[in-house]
Coordinates of C-alpha atoms in Angstrom, one line a residue:
M1 CA 92.0 2.8 49.5
D2 CA 88.8 1.6 51.6
S3 CA 86.1 2.4 50.4
Q4 CA 82.9 3.7 53.3
H5 CA 79.2 3.7 53.7
C6 CA 77.8 6.6 55.3
K7 CA 74.4 7.5 55.8
M8 CA 72.7 11.5 54.6
N9 CA 68.4 11.1 55.5
G10 CA 67.7 7.6 55.1
D11 CA 69.7 6.8 52.0
A12 CA 73.0 5.3 51.3
F13 CA 76.1 7.7 49.0
Q14 CA 79.0 5.5 48.6
E15 CA 81.9 7.3 50.0
S16 CA 86.4 7.0 49.3
R17 CA 88.5 9.3 51.3
Y18 CA 90.4 11.9 49.1
I19 CA 93.3 13.3 50.2
E20 CA 94.8 15.4 47.2
D21 CA 93.8 15.8 43.8
S22 CA 97.1 15.3 41.5
P23 CA 100.4 13.1 43.3
N24 CA 103.0 14.0 45.8
K25 CA 105.7 15.0 43.8
N26 CA 108.9 11.9 43.6
G27 CA 105.7 10.0 45.1
V28 CA 105.9 11.4 48.8
I29 CA 103.6 10.8 51.4
S30 CA 103.0 12.9 54.7
L31 CA 101.5 11.8 57.9
I32 CA 101.7 14.1 61.6
F33 CA 101.1 11.7 64.8
S34 CA 100.8 11.5 68.0
L35 CA 102.8 9.8 71.2
K36 CA 101.9 9.9 74.9
E37 CA 105.8 10.1 76.1
E38 CA 106.9 7.4 77.4
V39 CA 110.2 5.5 77.0
G40 CA 110.4 3.4 73.6
A41 CA 107.2 4.7 71.6
L42 CA 109.1 6.6 68.6
A43 CA 111.6 3.5 68.7
K44 CA 107.9 1.2 68.3
V45 CA 106.8 3.6 65.7
L46 CA 109.9 3.6 63.2
R47 CA 110.6 -0.1 64.0
T48 CA 107.5 -0.5 62.6
F49 CA 107.9 0.9 59.5
E50 CA 111.4 -1.1 59.0
E51 CA 109.3 -3.7 59.2
K52 CA 107.7 -3.3 56.0
G53 CA 110.3 -2.1 53.6
I54 CA 109.1 2.0 54.5
N55 CA 111.1 4.9 53.9
L56 CA 111.4 7.9 55.7
T57 CA 113.0 10.9 54.6
H58 CA 111.7 13.3 57.0
I59 CA 110.5 13.6 60.6
E60 CA 110.0 16.3 62.9
S61 CA 108.8 16.7 66.0
R62 CA 107.0 19.4 69.2
P63 CA 105.2 19.0 71.7
S64 CA 101.6 18.9 71.5
R65 CA 99.5 21.7 72.2
L66 CA 96.1 19.7 72.6
N67 CA 97.9 17.0 74.4
K68 CA 100.5 18.3 77.7
D69 CA 101.7 14.1 77.8
E70 CA 102.5 13.8 74.1
Y71 CA 104.5 14.7 71.5
E72 CA 103.2 15.5 67.5
F73 CA 105.8 14.0 64.5
F74 CA 105.3 15.4 61.2
I75 CA 107.2 12.8 58.4
N76 CA 108.1 11.8 54.9
L77 CA 107.9 9.5 53.8
E78 CA 108.5 7.1 50.5
G79 CA 104.6 6.4 48.2
K80 CA 106.1 3.0 46.8
N81 CA 104.0 0.5 49.7
V82 CA 100.5 1.6 50.3
P83 CA 99.1 -1.2 51.2
A84 CA 102.1 -1.8 53.8
L85 CA 101.0 1.7 54.1
D86 CA 97.2 1.2 55.0
Q87 CA 98.8 -1.7 57.3
I88 CA 100.7 0.3 59.3
I89 CA 98.4 3.3 59.8
K90 CA 95.9 0.5 61.5
S91 CA 98.5 -0.7 63.6
L92 CA 99.5 3.0 64.4
R93 CA 96.0 3.9 65.3
S94 CA 95.2 0.5 66.9
D95 CA 98.1 -1.3 68.3
I96 CA 100.1 2.0 69.2
G97 CA 97.4 4.1 70.3
A98 CA 98.3 6.9 67.9
T99 CA 96.3 9.3 66.8
V100 CA 97.1 9.7 62.4
H101 CA 96.9 12.9 60.4
E102 CA 97.2 11.9 56.8
L103 CA 98.1 14.1 54.7
S104 CA 97.9 13.0 51.6
R105 CA 97.9 10.7 49.1
T106 CA 96.4 9.8 46.0
K107 CA 92.8 8.4 45.6
K108 CA 91.2 4.8 44.4
K109 CA 90.9 5.4 40.1
D110 CA 87.2 5.4 39.9
T111 CA 85.6 6.1 42.4
V112 CA 83.9 9.4 43.7
P113 CA 86.5 12.2 45.4
W114 CA 84.9 11.9 49.0
F115 CA 83.9 15.4 50.0
P116 CA 83.1 17.0 52.6
R117 CA 79.0 16.5 54.2
S118 CA 79.0 19.0 57.1
I119 CA 81.1 22.4 58.5
Q120 CA 82.6 20.5 60.9
E121 CA 84.2 17.8 58.3
L122 CA 86.8 20.6 57.6
D123 CA 88.3 20.0 60.1
R124 CA 89.3 16.2 58.3
F125 CA 91.8 18.1 55.4
A126 CA 92.4 21.7 57.3
N127 CA 96.0 20.7 58.5
Q128 CA 96.6 19.0 55.4
I129 CA 98.6 21.6 53.4
L130 CA 100.7 21.0 50.7
S131 CA 104.0 23.0 52.9
Y132 CA 104.4 22.4 56.6
G133 CA 105.2 25.7 59.0
A134 CA 108.7 27.4 59.2
E135 CA 109.0 25.3 56.1
L136 CA 110.2 27.7 53.7
D137 CA 111.7 27.2 50.0
A138 CA 115.3 28.5 49.4
D139 CA 114.6 31.6 47.6
H140 CA 112.1 33.4 50.6
P141 CA 112.8 36.3 51.6
G142 CA 112.3 34.8 55.9
F143 CA 114.3 32.1 55.2
K144 CA 117.7 32.6 56.5
D145 CA 116.1 34.7 59.5
P146 CA 115.2 32.3 62.5
V147 CA 113.0 34.6 64.7
Y148 CA 111.2 34.4 61.5
R149 CA 110.9 31.0 60.8
A150 CA 109.9 30.5 65.0
R151 CA 107.3 32.3 65.0
R152 CA 105.8 31.1 61.6
K153 CA 106.0 28.1 63.4
E154 CA 103.7 29.9 66.1
F155 CA 101.1 30.6 64.2
A156 CA 100.7 27.2 62.0
D157 CA 100.1 25.7 65.7
I158 CA 97.2 27.7 66.3
A159 CA 95.9 26.7 62.0
Y160 CA 96.8 23.2 63.3
N161 CA 95.0 23.2 66.8
Y162 CA 92.0 25.1 65.7
R163 CA 88.5 23.2 65.5
H164 CA 85.2 24.1 64.2
G165 CA 83.4 26.4 65.9
Q166 CA 85.9 27.6 68.3
P167 CA 86.6 31.5 68.7
I168 CA 90.4 32.2 66.5
P169 CA 93.0 32.7 68.5
R170 CA 93.8 36.0 68.9
V171 CA 97.6 37.3 68.1
T172 CA 99.5 39.8 69.3
Y173 CA 101.3 41.2 66.9
T174 CA 105.1 42.6 66.5
E175 CA 106.2 46.1 66.2
E176 CA 108.1 45.1 62.7
E177 CA 105.5 42.9 62.2
K178 CA 102.3 45.5 62.3
K179 CA 104.9 47.9 60.3
T180 CA 104.9 45.9 57.4
W181 CA 101.3 46.5 57.2
G182 CA 101.3 49.7 57.6
T183 CA 103.3 49.9 54.7
V184 CA 101.1 47.6 52.2
F185 CA 97.9 49.1 53.6
R186 CA 99.1 52.7 53.6
E187 CA 100.1 52.1 49.8
L188 CA 97.3 50.2 48.6
K189 CA 94.5 52.2 50.0
S190 CA 96.1 54.6 48.4
L191 CA 96.0 52.6 44.7
Y192 CA 91.9 51.7 45.6
P193 CA 89.3 54.8 45.3
T194 CA 90.5 54.5 40.9
H195 CA 91.3 51.0 40.6
A196 CA 89.1 48.4 42.7
C197 CA 85.7 47.5 42.1
Y198 CA 83.3 49.4 43.6
E199 CA 82.1 46.4 46.0
H200 CA 85.2 46.9 47.5
N201 CA 84.9 50.9 47.9
H202 CA 82.2 49.9 49.4
V203 CA 82.8 47.7 51.8
F204 CA 86.3 48.9 52.8
P205 CA 85.0 51.8 55.3
L206 CA 83.1 49.7 56.9
L207 CA 86.0 46.9 57.5
E208 CA 87.5 50.2 59.3
K209 CA 85.1 51.5 61.3
Y210 CA 84.1 47.8 62.4
C211 CA 87.0 45.2 62.1
G212 CA 90.4 47.9 63.4
Y213 CA 91.4 48.6 59.7
R214 CA 94.3 50.8 60.5
E215 CA 96.9 52.1 59.1
D216 CA 98.7 51.3 62.7
N217 CA 97.1 48.4 63.7
I218 CA 97.2 44.3 62.3
P219 CA 93.3 43.3 62.4
Q220 CA 92.4 39.9 64.1
L221 CA 90.9 37.4 62.0
E222 CA 88.3 36.6 65.2
D223 CA 86.2 40.3 64.1
V224 CA 86.9 40.2 60.4
S225 CA 84.9 37.2 60.3
N226 CA 82.4 37.8 62.4
F227 CA 81.6 40.9 60.5
L228 CA 81.1 38.7 57.4
Q229 CA 79.0 36.0 59.4
S230 CA 76.7 39.1 59.3
C231 CA 77.0 40.7 56.2
T232 CA 76.9 37.2 53.6
G233 CA 77.1 33.9 56.0
F234 CA 80.9 34.0 54.8
R235 CA 83.4 33.6 57.6
L236 CA 86.8 32.7 58.0
R237 CA 89.4 29.5 59.4
P238 CA 92.9 29.8 60.2
V239 CA 95.1 27.4 57.8
A240 CA 99.6 26.7 58.2
G241 CA 99.7 27.6 54.5
L242 CA 98.8 26.3 50.8
L243 CA 96.3 24.0 50.8
S244 CA 95.2 21.5 47.2
S245 CA 92.5 23.2 44.8
R246 CA 90.2 20.6 46.0
D247 CA 90.2 21.2 49.8
F248 CA 90.5 24.2 49.1
L249 CA 87.1 24.8 47.0
A250 CA 85.5 23.1 49.6
G251 CA 85.6 25.0 52.1
L252 CA 84.7 27.7 49.8
A253 CA 81.3 25.2 49.3
F254 CA 81.0 25.5 53.2
R255 CA 80.8 29.7 53.0
V256 CA 84.1 29.1 55.3
F257 CA 87.5 30.3 53.3
H258 CA 90.8 29.4 54.8
S259 CA 92.9 32.3 55.9
T260 CA 96.7 32.9 56.5
Q261 CA 97.2 34.3 59.7
Y262 CA 101.0 35.1 59.3
I263 CA 102.4 38.1 58.0
R264 CA 104.9 38.6 54.9
H265 CA 108.7 38.9 55.5
S266 CA 109.8 42.9 57.1
S267 CA 112.7 43.0 55.2
K268 CA 110.5 43.5 51.7
P269 CA 107.1 44.5 52.4
M270 CA 105.6 44.5 48.9
Y271 CA 106.7 41.3 48.1
T272 CA 105.2 37.9 48.9
P273 CA 105.6 34.2 48.2
E274 CA 102.6 33.1 48.9
P275 CA 98.8 34.5 50.6
D276 CA 100.1 36.0 53.4
I277 CA 97.2 38.3 56.5
C278 CA 98.1 41.6 54.1
H279 CA 96.7 39.8 51.0
E280 CA 93.8 37.5 52.9
L281 CA 92.5 41.0 55.0
L282 CA 92.5 43.8 51.5
G283 CA 92.7 41.1 48.5
H284 CA 89.9 38.5 50.0
V285 CA 87.6 40.1 52.5
P286 CA 85.7 43.4 51.3
L287 CA 84.8 41.0 48.3
F288 CA 83.0 38.3 50.8
A289 CA 81.2 40.5 52.5
D290 CA 79.5 41.7 48.9
P291 CA 76.3 39.3 48.7
S292 CA 76.8 38.7 45.1
F293 CA 79.8 37.7 45.5
A294 CA 79.5 35.7 47.5
Q295 CA 77.0 34.0 46.1
F296 CA 79.5 33.7 43.4
S297 CA 82.6 32.1 45.4
Q298 CA 80.1 29.7 47.3
E299 CA 79.1 28.3 43.5
I300 CA 82.9 27.5 42.8
G301 CA 82.9 26.0 46.0
L302 CA 79.6 23.9 45.2
A303 CA 80.9 22.3 41.9
S304 CA 84.3 21.4 43.4
L305 CA 82.8 18.4 45.1
G306 CA 82.7 15.2 44.3
A307 CA 84.2 16.6 40.4
P308 CA 87.1 14.4 38.8
D309 CA 90.5 15.4 39.1
D310 CA 90.3 16.9 35.7
F311 CA 87.5 19.3 36.6
I312 CA 88.7 20.7 39.9
E313 CA 92.2 22.2 38.3
K314 CA 89.2 23.9 35.5
L315 CA 87.5 25.2 38.4
A316 CA 91.2 26.7 40.2
T317 CA 91.9 27.9 37.2
V318 CA 88.4 29.4 37.1
Y319 CA 88.8 30.7 40.6
W320 CA 92.3 32.3 39.3
F321 CA 91.2 34.0 37.1
T322 CA 88.1 34.9 38.2
V323 CA 88.5 35.5 42.7
E324 CA 92.1 35.8 42.3
F325 CA 93.0 37.9 39.2
G326 CA 89.5 39.0 37.8
L327 CA 88.6 42.7 35.8
C328 CA 84.9 43.3 35.9
K329 CA 83.4 46.5 33.9
E330 CA 82.0 49.4 35.7
G331 CA 80.1 51.8 32.9
D332 CA 83.1 52.4 30.5
S333 CA 85.8 51.4 33.4
L334 CA 87.5 48.8 34.1
K335 CA 87.8 47.5 37.6
A336 CA 89.8 45.2 39.4
Y337 CA 88.5 42.8 42.1
G338 CA 90.2 39.9 42.2
A339 CA 92.3 39.7 45.4
G340 CA 95.8 39.3 43.9
L341 CA 95.6 42.6 42.4
L342 CA 94.0 44.2 45.6
S343 CA 97.0 43.0 47.6
S344 CA 99.5 44.3 44.9
F345 CA 100.6 47.8 44.3
G346 CA 102.6 46.9 41.2
E347 CA 99.9 44.7 39.9
L348 CA 97.4 46.7 40.6
Q349 CA 99.0 49.2 38.2
Y350 CA 100.2 47.1 35.8
C351 CA 96.4 45.7 34.9
L352 CA 94.5 48.3 34.6
S353 CA 97.2 49.4 31.8
S354 CA 97.7 48.9 28.4
K355 CA 100.4 46.2 28.6
P356 CA 98.5 43.1 29.3
E357 CA 95.9 41.5 26.8
I358 CA 92.1 41.6 27.9
Q359 CA 89.8 39.1 26.9
P360 CA 86.0 38.6 28.0
L361 CA 85.2 36.3 30.3
V362 CA 84.4 32.2 28.9
L363 CA 84.6 30.0 30.8
E364 CA 85.5 27.3 28.2
K365 CA 88.2 29.5 27.6
T366 CA 89.6 30.6 30.9
S367 CA 89.5 27.4 32.4
V368 CA 91.8 25.9 30.5
Q369 CA 94.2 29.0 29.8
K370 CA 97.8 28.7 31.2
Y371 CA 98.9 30.9 33.9
P372 CA 102.4 32.3 35.6
V373 CA 102.3 32.0 39.7
T374 CA 105.5 34.2 40.0
E375 CA 105.0 37.0 38.0
F376 CA 102.1 39.6 36.7
Q377 CA 99.4 38.4 34.5
P378 CA 100.0 38.5 30.9
I379 CA 96.1 38.1 30.1
Y380 CA 92.9 39.0 32.4
Y381 CA 89.4 38.4 31.8
V382 CA 86.7 40.6 32.5
A383 CA 83.3 39.8 34.0
E384 CA 80.3 41.7 32.7
S385 CA 79.4 41.6 36.4
F386 CA 79.3 39.4 39.3
K387 CA 75.7 38.8 38.6
D388 CA 76.8 37.6 34.3
A389 CA 80.0 35.7 36.2
K390 CA 77.6 33.0 38.3
E391 CA 75.1 32.4 35.4
K392 CA 78.5 31.1 33.7
L393 CA 79.5 29.4 36.4
R394 CA 77.0 28.1 36.6
K395 CA 76.4 26.8 33.2
F396 CA 79.6 24.8 33.1
A397 CA 79.1 23.6 36.2
Q398 CA 76.3 21.1 34.6
T399 CA 79.4 20.3 32.1
I400 CA 81.1 18.4 35.3
P401 CA 80.3 14.5 35.2
R402 CA 79.5 13.3 39.0
P403 CA 76.1 11.2 39.0
F404 CA 74.9 14.2 41.6
S405 CA 74.0 17.4 42.3
V406 CA 74.4 19.2 45.3
R407 CA 72.7 22.4 47.3
Y408 CA 73.8 23.7 50.5
N409 CA 71.6 24.2 53.6
P410 CA 72.4 27.0 55.6
Y411 CA 70.1 25.7 58.4
T412 CA 71.5 22.5 59.1
Q413 CA 75.1 23.9 57.3
R414 CA 75.2 21.3 56.2
I415 CA 75.9 19.5 52.0
E416 CA 72.7 17.3 50.4
V417 CA 73.3 15.6 48.0
L418 CA 70.9 15.6 45.6
D419 CA 70.7 11.9 44.1
N420 CA 67.0 10.7 44.7
A421 CA 63.2 11.0 44.9
K422 CA 63.5 12.6 48.0
Q423 CA 66.0 14.5 48.0
L424 CA 64.3 16.5 45.3
K425 CA 60.8 16.3 47.4
N426 CA 62.4 18.0 49.9
L427 CA 64.4 20.3 47.4
A428 CA 60.5 21.4 45.9
D429 CA 58.8 21.9 49.1
T430 CA 61.6 24.2 50.1
I431 CA 61.6 26.4 47.1
N432 CA 57.9 26.1 47.0
S433 CA 57.8 28.2 50.0
E434 CA 60.2 30.3 48.8
I435 CA 58.6 31.6 45.9
G436 CA 55.1 31.8 48.4
I437 CA 56.8 34.2 50.4
L438 CA 57.7 35.9 47.0
C439 CA 54.6 36.2 46.3
N440 CA 52.6 37.6 49.4
A441 CA 55.6 40.4 49.6
L442 CA 55.1 41.2 45.1
Q443 CA 50.8 42.0 46.7
K444 CA 51.9 44.1 49.5
I445 CA 54.3 46.6 47.2

């Protein structure tokens, strides 16, 4: 794939385009492109694919939400002839005037994977989801429900059209959706006082007070995002489905959490085969309002930027056993802080029983531990504290083979690549200024 050079603070850094952290299943490549509504426009595009010998395996269309005179097309195609595909994408953009979004492609070998440098660049991959719109697996509870599938399409459209800086569109949830939320909310809230960690229980009443967390109300992502920003600088961004591990972790580097907005099917309110708004708002959000946990989450994201594929897999596994399914010590007791536990009535009880295996959090071991996705975890890892987990993560990140270090600048909302003397001097000046403030404060205590 073509690489390009971008300038940052006067220094060149080679950038390669990167889409997913592993090859697509069966070599399938996915594209979304927009065309003006005119006779023969789609036929011209399809003829271009045919002439280059590229086979389309799936195509669907919908009116564009951005431009009323355009249609959007989602296609899957065989990834056997990548050089020809590069030519086609270039032709679609320059000759036909189509807007093309490439959803899945593997990267060039021996290059540093592309990663976002500014928070606005999250727009580049926020729609590169591993499932699209209402495309549900056959075993999904809502697979045979056309009303639910249409509803999922509405949520997918909201996420697809969202851009950084915009307010997150508000959703009018149906009575059925609110009833499903209410069942989950009521059952989980009864367990939190005895099963959830202190940080979760400390924040939850604040969410009820300021964000509309109630049994009869599904909170709006915009309200919750504003609350998080006032606490730790974290914010929510709507997403239509699962992102690749690389893309999802990259968002955390900017303190951005990609959150679903749809809710699980009403036929099974206590089960979901995928993240939904119950998982996001009840499991993840309370901990993102805690400064120490927010810092830990961001450092996982920062460690992922430019990391090789095998380390992305390891970091994703660390994320799984901490942010999703982590336990922590509180005195002589164990408590849950992982969102997968705090949003599952059954597993929240199971994880603190005598049934699973409990191990201390040792990232060299944790990062390579295999785990099931569709059943309760047979093993959980216990952190001494968020501070301890953060220190272990920093040491683990030092083993990642990349030719630079990175830091997040909250003032510019950019990632600074620390690979030259100028960048290091700027960092030293910033640290020196902060130390000066600390010394001055200590003298007044």
